[in-house]
mmCIF file of C-alpha atoms in Angstrom:
data_model
loop_
_atom_site.group_PDB
_atom_site.id
_atom_site.type_symbol
_atom_site.label_atom_id
_atom_site.label_comp_id
_atom_site.label_asym_id
_atom_site.label_seq_id
_atom_site.Cartn_x
_atom_site.Cartn_y
_atom_site.Cartn_z
ATOM 1 C CA MET A 103 -33.596 53.334 51.203
ATOM 2 C CA SER A 104 -34.402 51.637 54.472
ATOM 3 C CA PHE A 105 -35.208 47.923 54.433
ATOM 4 C CA ASN A 106 -35.416 45.017 56.859
ATOM 5 C CA ILE A 107 -34.456 41.366 56.527
ATOM 6 C CA ARG A 108 -36.333 38.723 58.502
ATOM 7 C CA ALA A 109 -37.251 35.052 58.432
ATOM 8 C CA VAL A 110 -40.231 34.102 56.311
ATOM 9 C CA GLN A 111 -43.646 33.642 57.935
ATOM 10 C CA GLU A 112 -46.700 31.783 56.676
ATOM 11 C CA ALA A 113 -48.544 35.116 56.353
ATOM 12 C CA ASP A 114 -45.982 36.030 53.648
ATOM 13 C CA PHE A 115 -46.931 33.215 51.286
ATOM 14 C CA SER A 116 -49.431 35.084 49.083
ATOM 15 C CA ARG A 117 -46.989 37.955 48.458
ATOM 16 C CA LEU A 118 -44.209 35.456 47.860
ATOM 17 C CA ILE A 119 -46.249 33.606 45.238
ATOM 18 C CA ALA A 120 -46.562 36.917 43.373
ATOM 19 C CA LEU A 121 -42.783 37.399 43.623
ATOM 20 C CA PHE A 122 -42.174 33.797 42.489
ATOM 21 C CA LYS A 123 -44.258 34.531 39.370
ATOM 22 C CA GLU A 124 -42.338 37.763 38.783
ATOM 23 C CA PHE A 125 -39.057 35.883 39.209
ATOM 24 C CA ALA A 126 -40.153 33.167 36.756
ATOM 25 C CA ILE A 127 -40.883 35.858 34.157
ATOM 26 C CA PHE A 128 -37.487 37.480 34.861
ATOM 27 C CA GLU A 129 -35.835 34.079 34.331
ATOM 28 C CA LYS A 130 -37.745 33.709 31.039
ATOM 29 C CA ARG A 131 -39.481 30.582 32.407
ATOM 30 C CA PRO A 132 -43.028 31.657 33.431
ATOM 31 C CA ASP A 133 -44.428 28.262 32.395
ATOM 32 C CA LYS A 134 -42.360 26.568 35.134
ATOM 33 C CA MET A 135 -44.031 28.437 38.018
ATOM 34 C CA LYS A 136 -46.610 25.980 39.379
ATOM 35 C CA ASN A 137 -46.498 26.693 43.125
ATOM 36 C CA THR A 138 -49.553 27.979 45.013
ATOM 37 C CA VAL A 139 -50.264 29.425 48.437
ATOM 38 C CA GLU A 140 -52.154 26.234 49.282
ATOM 39 C CA GLN A 141 -49.182 24.074 48.326
ATOM 40 C CA MET A 142 -46.837 26.267 50.343
ATOM 41 C CA LYS A 143 -49.066 25.895 53.394
ATOM 42 C CA LEU A 144 -49.094 22.114 53.017
ATOM 43 C CA GLU A 145 -45.314 22.022 52.593
ATOM 44 C CA LYS A 146 -44.372 24.895 54.930
ATOM 45 C CA GLU A 147 -42.026 22.755 57.022
ATOM 46 C CA TYR A 148 -39.745 22.474 53.984
ATOM 47 C CA PHE A 149 -39.746 26.127 52.941
ATOM 48 C CA LYS A 150 -36.960 28.185 54.501
ATOM 49 C CA ALA A 151 -36.304 31.734 53.420
ATOM 50 C CA PHE A 152 -35.408 35.244 54.396
ATOM 51 C CA VAL A 153 -37.523 38.106 53.112
ATOM 52 C CA ALA A 154 -36.654 41.748 52.586
ATOM 53 C CA THR A 155 -39.255 44.380 53.370
ATOM 54 C CA VAL A 156 -39.555 48.052 52.549
ATOM 55 C CA ASP A 157 -42.368 49.823 54.416
ATOM 56 C CA ASP A 158 -43.647 46.375 55.501
ATOM 57 C CA GLU A 159 -43.982 45.190 51.883
ATOM 58 C CA ILE A 160 -41.955 42.170 50.805
ATOM 59 C CA VAL A 161 -39.667 43.187 47.942
ATOM 60 C CA GLY A 162 -37.253 40.259 47.845
ATOM 61 C CA PHE A 163 -36.421 36.828 49.156
ATOM 62 C CA ALA A 164 -33.662 34.270 49.472
ATOM 63 C CA SER A 165 -34.858 30.678 49.806
ATOM 64 C CA TYR A 166 -32.517 27.935 50.969
ATOM 65 C CA PHE A 167 -32.188 24.474 52.455
ATOM 66 C CA ILE A 168 -29.533 22.470 54.238
ATOM 67 C CA SER A 169 -27.953 19.934 51.923
ATOM 68 C CA TYR A 170 -25.148 17.451 51.964
ATOM 69 C CA HIS A 171 -22.587 17.402 49.176
ATOM 70 C CA THR A 172 -20.394 14.344 48.822
ATOM 71 C CA TRP A 173 -17.291 16.370 48.011
ATOM 72 C CA SER A 174 -17.574 18.912 50.816
ATOM 73 C CA GLY A 175 -20.148 17.844 53.424
ATOM 74 C CA LYS A 176 -22.909 19.913 55.017
ATOM 75 C CA CYS A 177 -23.835 22.976 52.958
ATOM 76 C CA ILE A 178 -26.618 25.448 52.452
ATOM 77 C CA TYR A 179 -28.092 25.475 48.994
ATOM 78 C CA MET A 180 -29.612 28.859 48.151
ATOM 79 C CA ASP A 181 -32.433 27.926 45.832
ATOM 80 C CA ASP A 182 -33.418 31.426 44.764
ATOM 81 C CA LEU A 183 -32.399 35.015 45.413
ATOM 82 C CA TYR A 184 -34.682 37.637 43.933
ATOM 83 C CA VAL A 185 -35.303 41.349 44.436
ATOM 84 C CA THR A 186 -38.079 43.131 42.587
ATOM 85 C CA SER A 187 -36.790 45.506 39.906
ATOM 86 C CA SER A 188 -38.046 48.730 41.531
ATOM 87 C CA VAL A 189 -35.608 48.373 44.459
ATOM 88 C CA ARG A 190 -32.607 46.675 42.854
ATOM 89 C CA GLY A 191 -29.293 48.358 43.490
ATOM 90 C CA ALA A 192 -30.179 49.355 47.065
ATOM 91 C CA GLY A 193 -28.153 46.562 48.686
ATOM 92 C CA ILE A 194 -31.131 44.307 49.367
ATOM 93 C CA GLY A 195 -29.805 41.338 47.392
ATOM 94 C CA LYS A 196 -26.465 41.548 49.187
ATOM 95 C CA ALA A 197 -28.207 41.757 52.570
ATOM 96 C CA LEU A 198 -30.318 38.683 51.768
ATOM 97 C CA LEU A 199 -27.262 36.752 50.618
ATOM 98 C CA ASP A 200 -25.379 37.846 53.748
ATOM 99 C CA GLU A 201 -28.204 36.394 55.900
ATOM 100 C CA VAL A 202 -27.884 33.055 54.128
ATOM 101 C CA ILE A 203 -24.091 33.125 54.519
ATOM 102 C CA ASP A 204 -24.376 34.021 58.215
ATOM 103 C CA LEU A 205 -26.810 31.153 58.758
ATOM 104 C CA ALA A 206 -24.440 28.764 56.967
ATOM 105 C CA LYS A 207 -21.634 29.822 59.304
ATOM 106 C CA LYS A 208 -23.855 29.382 62.392
ATOM 107 C CA GLU A 209 -24.863 25.930 61.150
ATOM 108 C CA ASN A 210 -21.186 24.972 60.578
ATOM 109 C CA CYS A 211 -21.751 24.476 56.865
ATOM 110 C CA LYS A 212 -18.751 24.054 54.612
ATOM 111 C CA LYS A 213 -20.108 26.242 51.808
ATOM 112 C CA VAL A 214 -23.092 28.009 50.297
ATOM 113 C CA ARG A 215 -23.996 26.862 46.823
ATOM 114 C CA TRP A 216 -26.412 28.244 44.226
ATOM 115 C CA GLN A 217 -26.933 28.610 40.490
ATOM 116 C CA VAL A 218 -26.964 31.616 38.218
ATOM 117 C CA SER A 219 -28.320 31.819 34.681
ATOM 118 C CA ASP A 220 -25.667 31.978 31.977
ATOM 119 C CA TRP A 221 -27.285 35.098 30.485
ATOM 120 C CA ASN A 222 -27.474 37.005 33.810
ATOM 121 C CA LYS A 223 -24.149 38.825 33.664
ATOM 122 C CA ASN A 224 -25.162 41.363 36.337
ATOM 123 C CA ALA A 225 -25.766 38.566 38.853
ATOM 124 C CA GLN A 226 -22.556 36.800 37.829
ATOM 125 C CA ASP A 227 -20.550 39.985 38.351
ATOM 126 C CA PHE A 228 -22.216 40.515 41.740
ATOM 127 C CA TYR A 229 -21.429 36.963 42.866
ATOM 128 C CA LYS A 230 -17.843 37.215 41.670
ATOM 129 C CA SER A 231 -17.452 40.502 43.565
ATOM 130 C CA ILE A 232 -18.145 38.709 46.863
ATOM 131 C CA GLY A 233 -15.660 35.948 46.053
ATOM 132 C CA ALA A 234 -17.946 33.250 44.641
ATOM 133 C CA SER A 235 -16.609 30.878 42.004
ATOM 134 C CA ILE A 236 -18.777 30.305 38.957
ATOM 135 C CA TYR A 237 -18.254 27.035 37.126
ATOM 136 C CA GLN A 238 -19.344 26.552 33.551
ATOM 137 C CA GLY A 239 -20.234 23.303 31.889
ATOM 138 C CA GLU A 240 -22.868 21.955 34.275
ATOM 139 C CA TYR A 241 -26.521 21.721 33.414
ATOM 140 C CA VAL A 242 -29.620 21.723 35.580
ATOM 141 C CA CYS A 243 -31.511 18.437 35.447
ATOM 142 C CA ASP A 244 -35.198 18.352 36.384
ATOM 143 C CA LEU A 245 -37.376 15.280 36.443
ATOM 144 C CA ASP A 246 -41.015 16.330 36.695
ATOM 145 C CA LEU A 247 -42.896 13.758 38.741
ATOM 146 C CA GLY A 248 -46.267 15.174 37.693
ATOM 147 C CA ASN A 249 -47.800 15.193 41.149
ATOM 148 C CA THR A 250 -48.259 18.913 41.648
#
């Protein structure tokens, strides 16, 4: 299967919202997906991502941001990596992750950090296969500010 990886564009937002909803269902958290195309347009300066396309249709994305971690310094935090089920296994997820890693190297980041669900053994095995360490015992904390 032939695919391309490129930086996100504002014209991608409506397709991405559909993928965000699909990803929320995959993560068993559809009630948490509140984002909209309008919100993305208002906040576009904060949204950084790579998208994967097959025949000009977006089939996956890796969103990220530059962060600073007190223990290690400048890092890239990969917020989400998702590939739609119909094209999984074709190397698209790895290619998206590689783009994020390459960007982190260009930006002189000390590491790339992300989370993986404890039930998602396929993703854990994939991340371990590229040399990532997975630490158990930490929990995600969200404080909803109610202004969405």
